[in-house]
Short mmCIF file of C-alpha atoms and ligand atoms in Angstrom, two decimals:
data_model
loop_
_atom_site.label_atom_id
_atom_site.label_comp_id
_atom_site.label_asym_id
_atom_site.label_seq_id
_atom_site.Cartn_x
_atom_site.Cartn_y
_atom_site.Cartn_z
CA MET A 21 -26.14 -15.73 -6.02
CA ARG A 22 -27.64 -19.11 -7.09
CA LEU A 23 -28.40 -20.46 -3.85
CA ALA A 24 -29.00 -24.20 -2.60
CA VAL A 25 -30.76 -24.50 0.54
CA PHE A 26 -30.14 -27.83 2.51
CA ALA A 27 -32.62 -28.67 5.02
CA SER A 28 -34.02 -31.97 7.06
CA GLY A 29 -36.89 -30.73 8.92
CA GLY A 30 -39.82 -28.41 8.59
CA GLY A 31 -37.88 -25.63 6.74
CA SER A 32 -39.01 -22.34 8.46
CA ASN A 33 -35.52 -21.27 7.61
CA PHE A 34 -35.82 -22.20 4.04
CA GLN A 35 -38.96 -20.33 3.81
CA SER A 36 -37.59 -17.14 5.32
CA ILE A 37 -34.71 -17.16 2.98
CA VAL A 38 -37.15 -17.64 -0.09
CA GLU A 39 -39.32 -14.62 1.23
CA ALA A 40 -36.19 -12.63 1.43
CA THR A 41 -35.44 -13.25 -2.07
CA ASN A 42 -39.17 -12.38 -3.06
CA SER A 43 -39.08 -9.15 -1.27
CA GLY A 44 -35.75 -8.06 -2.58
CA LEU A 45 -34.10 -8.29 0.71
CA LEU A 46 -31.67 -10.74 -0.60
CA SER A 47 -30.38 -10.70 -4.22
CA ALA A 48 -30.44 -14.24 -4.86
CA GLU A 49 -32.32 -17.00 -6.25
CA VAL A 50 -33.02 -20.02 -4.31
CA VAL A 51 -32.44 -22.68 -7.33
CA LEU A 52 -32.71 -26.05 -5.36
CA CYS A 53 -33.60 -27.53 -2.02
CA VAL A 54 -31.64 -30.38 -0.94
CA SER A 55 -32.79 -32.68 1.72
CA ASN A 56 -31.81 -36.01 3.25
CA ARG A 57 -35.20 -37.12 3.95
CA SER A 58 -38.06 -37.80 1.64
CA ASP A 59 -40.74 -36.85 4.60
CA ALA A 60 -39.21 -33.62 5.31
CA GLY A 61 -41.61 -30.73 5.49
CA VAL A 62 -39.25 -28.34 3.70
CA LEU A 63 -40.05 -30.44 0.31
CA THR A 64 -43.67 -29.27 0.69
CA ARG A 65 -42.67 -25.74 1.11
CA ALA A 66 -40.32 -26.11 -1.91
CA GLU A 67 -43.06 -27.47 -4.07
CA ALA A 68 -45.29 -24.67 -3.14
CA GLU A 69 -42.67 -22.18 -4.22
CA GLY A 70 -41.95 -23.93 -7.33
CA ILE A 71 -38.44 -24.63 -6.09
CA GLU A 72 -36.75 -27.88 -7.56
CA SER A 73 -35.92 -30.40 -4.90
CA LEU A 74 -33.32 -33.01 -4.44
CA ILE A 75 -33.52 -35.91 -2.16
CA LEU A 76 -30.14 -37.32 -1.51
CA ASP A 77 -29.48 -39.35 1.76
CA PRO A 78 -25.77 -40.06 2.53
CA SER A 79 -26.77 -43.26 4.17
CA ASP A 80 -27.79 -44.87 0.74
CA PHE A 81 -24.26 -44.52 -0.53
CA ASP A 82 -21.92 -47.40 0.81
CA ASP A 83 -19.08 -45.33 -1.15
CA LYS A 84 -18.89 -42.04 0.31
CA GLU A 85 -16.69 -40.68 -2.31
CA LEU A 86 -19.57 -41.50 -4.87
CA TYR A 87 -21.89 -39.53 -2.58
CA GLU A 88 -19.46 -36.50 -2.81
CA THR A 89 -19.23 -36.80 -6.42
CA VAL A 90 -22.98 -37.19 -6.97
CA LEU A 91 -23.57 -34.05 -4.59
CA LEU A 92 -20.92 -31.81 -6.41
CA GLU A 93 -22.49 -32.83 -9.81
CA GLN A 94 -25.77 -32.01 -8.81
CA LEU A 95 -24.96 -28.56 -7.67
CA ALA A 96 -22.51 -27.89 -10.50
CA SER A 97 -25.27 -28.81 -13.08
CA ARG A 98 -27.57 -26.22 -11.56
CA ASP A 99 -24.72 -23.51 -11.31
CA VAL A 100 -25.23 -23.30 -7.58
CA ASP A 101 -22.68 -20.86 -6.19
CA PHE A 102 -23.66 -20.65 -2.62
CA ILE A 103 -25.08 -23.06 -0.12
CA ALA A 104 -27.17 -22.27 2.93
CA LEU A 105 -27.47 -25.16 5.68
CA ALA A 106 -30.77 -24.47 7.27
CA GLY A 107 -31.44 -27.24 9.80
CA TYR A 108 -29.56 -29.81 7.87
CA MET A 109 -28.64 -32.64 10.09
CA LYS A 110 -25.94 -34.53 8.03
CA MET A 111 -22.43 -33.73 7.77
CA ILE A 112 -21.37 -32.18 4.37
CA PRO A 113 -18.55 -34.27 2.72
CA ALA A 114 -15.10 -32.62 2.89
CA GLY A 115 -14.69 -32.10 -0.82
CA VAL A 116 -17.88 -30.11 -0.88
CA VAL A 117 -16.97 -28.13 2.03
CA ARG A 118 -13.61 -27.35 0.22
CA ALA A 119 -15.31 -26.58 -3.19
CA PHE A 120 -17.76 -24.24 -1.43
CA SER A 121 -15.07 -22.50 0.89
CA GLY A 122 -16.23 -19.23 1.93
CA ARG A 123 -19.55 -19.90 0.19
CA MET A 124 -21.40 -22.04 2.63
CA LEU A 125 -23.14 -20.83 5.87
CA ASN A 126 -24.93 -22.85 8.38
CA ILE A 127 -27.32 -21.53 11.14
CA HIS A 128 -27.08 -22.93 14.68
CA PRO A 129 -29.75 -22.21 17.61
CA ALA A 130 -27.22 -20.98 20.01
CA LEU A 131 -24.44 -18.40 20.71
CA LEU A 132 -21.51 -20.34 19.36
CA PRO A 133 -18.77 -21.39 20.34
CA ALA A 134 -21.10 -22.09 23.40
CA TYR A 135 -23.54 -25.01 22.81
CA GLY A 136 -22.16 -26.55 19.36
CA GLY A 137 -20.38 -29.42 18.26
CA PRO A 138 -21.35 -33.06 17.64
CA GLY A 139 -24.66 -34.02 19.39
CA MET A 140 -25.59 -30.36 20.06
CA TYR A 141 -28.81 -29.91 17.81
CA GLY A 142 -32.36 -29.39 18.11
CA LYS A 143 -33.82 -29.59 21.66
CA ARG A 144 -30.51 -30.82 23.05
CA VAL A 145 -29.06 -27.11 22.60
CA HIS A 146 -31.82 -25.58 24.45
CA GLY A 147 -31.87 -28.39 27.08
CA ALA A 148 -28.43 -27.71 28.00
CA VAL A 149 -28.73 -23.83 27.67
CA LEU A 150 -31.37 -24.16 30.37
CA ALA A 151 -29.67 -26.69 32.36
CA ALA A 152 -26.72 -24.35 32.60
CA GLY A 153 -29.03 -21.53 33.94
CA GLU A 154 -28.05 -19.22 31.21
CA SER A 155 -29.94 -15.81 30.90
CA ILE A 156 -29.19 -15.32 27.28
CA SER A 157 -29.02 -17.66 24.19
CA GLY A 158 -29.65 -16.71 20.67
CA ALA A 159 -28.45 -17.86 17.01
CA THR A 160 -25.37 -17.78 15.10
CA VAL A 161 -24.67 -17.91 11.24
CA HIS A 162 -21.30 -19.30 10.52
CA LEU A 163 -19.19 -20.26 7.76
CA VAL A 164 -18.86 -24.03 7.30
CA ASP A 165 -15.52 -25.80 7.62
CA GLU A 166 -14.99 -29.45 8.05
CA GLU A 167 -16.16 -29.80 11.78
CA TYR A 168 -19.24 -29.19 13.14
CA ASP A 169 -20.10 -25.70 14.23
CA THR A 170 -16.58 -24.50 14.40
CA GLY A 171 -16.38 -22.13 11.17
CA PRO A 172 -15.98 -18.42 11.37
CA ILE A 173 -18.81 -16.62 12.95
CA VAL A 174 -20.59 -14.15 10.47
CA LEU A 175 -23.66 -12.80 12.51
CA GLN A 176 -25.10 -13.50 15.97
CA GLU A 177 -28.07 -12.39 17.77
CA SER A 178 -29.16 -12.78 21.39
CA VAL A 179 -32.41 -13.34 22.97
CA PRO A 180 -33.19 -13.43 26.56
CA VAL A 181 -33.60 -16.93 28.49
CA LEU A 182 -36.72 -16.73 30.79
CA PRO A 183 -37.07 -18.49 34.04
CA THR A 184 -40.24 -20.00 32.88
CA ASP A 185 -38.51 -21.30 29.52
CA THR A 186 -38.85 -24.94 28.40
CA PRO A 187 -36.55 -26.21 25.54
CA GLU A 188 -39.73 -25.75 23.25
CA THR A 189 -40.45 -22.06 24.40
CA LEU A 190 -36.82 -21.08 24.04
CA ALA A 191 -36.54 -22.83 20.60
CA ALA A 192 -39.59 -20.88 19.28
CA ARG A 193 -37.98 -17.62 20.66
CA VAL A 194 -34.59 -18.43 18.93
CA LEU A 195 -36.35 -19.50 15.80
CA LEU A 196 -37.93 -16.21 15.25
CA VAL A 197 -34.39 -14.42 15.38
CA GLU A 198 -33.02 -17.25 13.08
CA HIS A 199 -35.66 -16.09 10.46
CA GLU A 200 -34.07 -12.61 10.54
CA LEU A 201 -30.57 -13.45 10.71
CA PHE A 202 -29.85 -15.90 8.08
CA PRO A 203 -31.41 -13.85 5.17
CA LYS A 204 -29.41 -10.98 6.71
CA ALA A 205 -26.10 -12.91 6.44
CA LEU A 206 -26.69 -14.32 3.16
CA ALA A 207 -27.36 -10.79 1.95
CA LEU A 208 -23.95 -9.47 3.13
CA PHE A 209 -22.41 -12.21 0.83
CA ALA A 210 -24.80 -11.39 -2.09
CA GLU A 211 -24.06 -7.69 -1.88
CA GLN A 212 -20.23 -8.39 -1.19
CA GLN A 213 -20.28 -6.37 1.97
CA ILE A 214 -18.14 -9.01 3.67
CA THR A 215 -14.65 -10.37 3.27
CA VAL A 216 -13.14 -13.59 4.59
CA ASP A 217 -9.52 -14.05 5.19
CA GLY A 218 -8.67 -17.48 6.84
CA ARG A 219 -10.61 -17.30 10.06
CA THR A 220 -11.14 -13.54 9.85
CA VAL A 221 -14.38 -12.08 8.72
CA THR A 222 -14.82 -8.58 8.14
CA ILE A 223 -18.19 -6.76 7.53
CA LEU A 224 -17.29 -3.78 5.14
C1 GRF B 6 -33.43 -24.55 13.47
O1 GRF B 6 -33.55 -24.01 14.91
C2 GRF B 6 -31.97 -24.40 13.12
O2 GRF B 6 -30.99 -23.46 13.64
C3 GRF B 6 -31.54 -25.84 13.56
O3 GRF B 6 -32.78 -26.66 12.99
C4 GRF B 6 -33.80 -25.81 13.09
C5 GRF B 6 -34.62 -26.03 11.71
O4 GRF B 6 -35.61 -25.27 11.83
N1 GRF B 6 -30.33 -26.29 13.22
P1 GRF B 6 -36.52 -25.31 10.37
O5 GRF B 6 -36.53 -26.58 9.54
O6 GRF B 6 -35.66 -24.16 9.57
O7 GRF B 6 -37.97 -24.75 10.63
#
């Protein structure tokens, strides 16, 4: 598996994926880190790991088809065959979603289908979970389709929500689970222990 990890932020999920490849938990090579922000913390992590980075901001392209073409070319030129969206805050162009159908995963910091969709990202997710008085939350890894957070679910893990939680404390608890869950989900694909037929995911 030749993996591209897309991230817009600090990149702790990027780090956990790279560490899983280094420890042998995940039989994959992270060949590219893609970010839309030149100040993203993930870029420092990629440099420290000796992993190539590519900064590509869709907002810089007036021509959205050109953006899609450039992104596809960049991925193809490095023989990327799988994509992990690890805190990536931009929509992936439809042509790229189609080209990587069944080969692109996203991580979301809640138990989808609850608390997902447009506008549900970062602290907003955890704020909404707390405002609703939920007693559990968690993380979801799902395949990416052309909508936000609606693709078939691969793995989920729950965490308790404590009465004293703030969005920050809940985010930190969920993030720890994300660091285990994302490499585990990627490993299912790397080891071909999973089949996807339409929206039906079967773990073998
Ligand atoms: C994670 O909680 C991820 O689920 C969300 O953004 C956060 C990214 O954290 N979409 P990091 O950049 O991997 O540290």
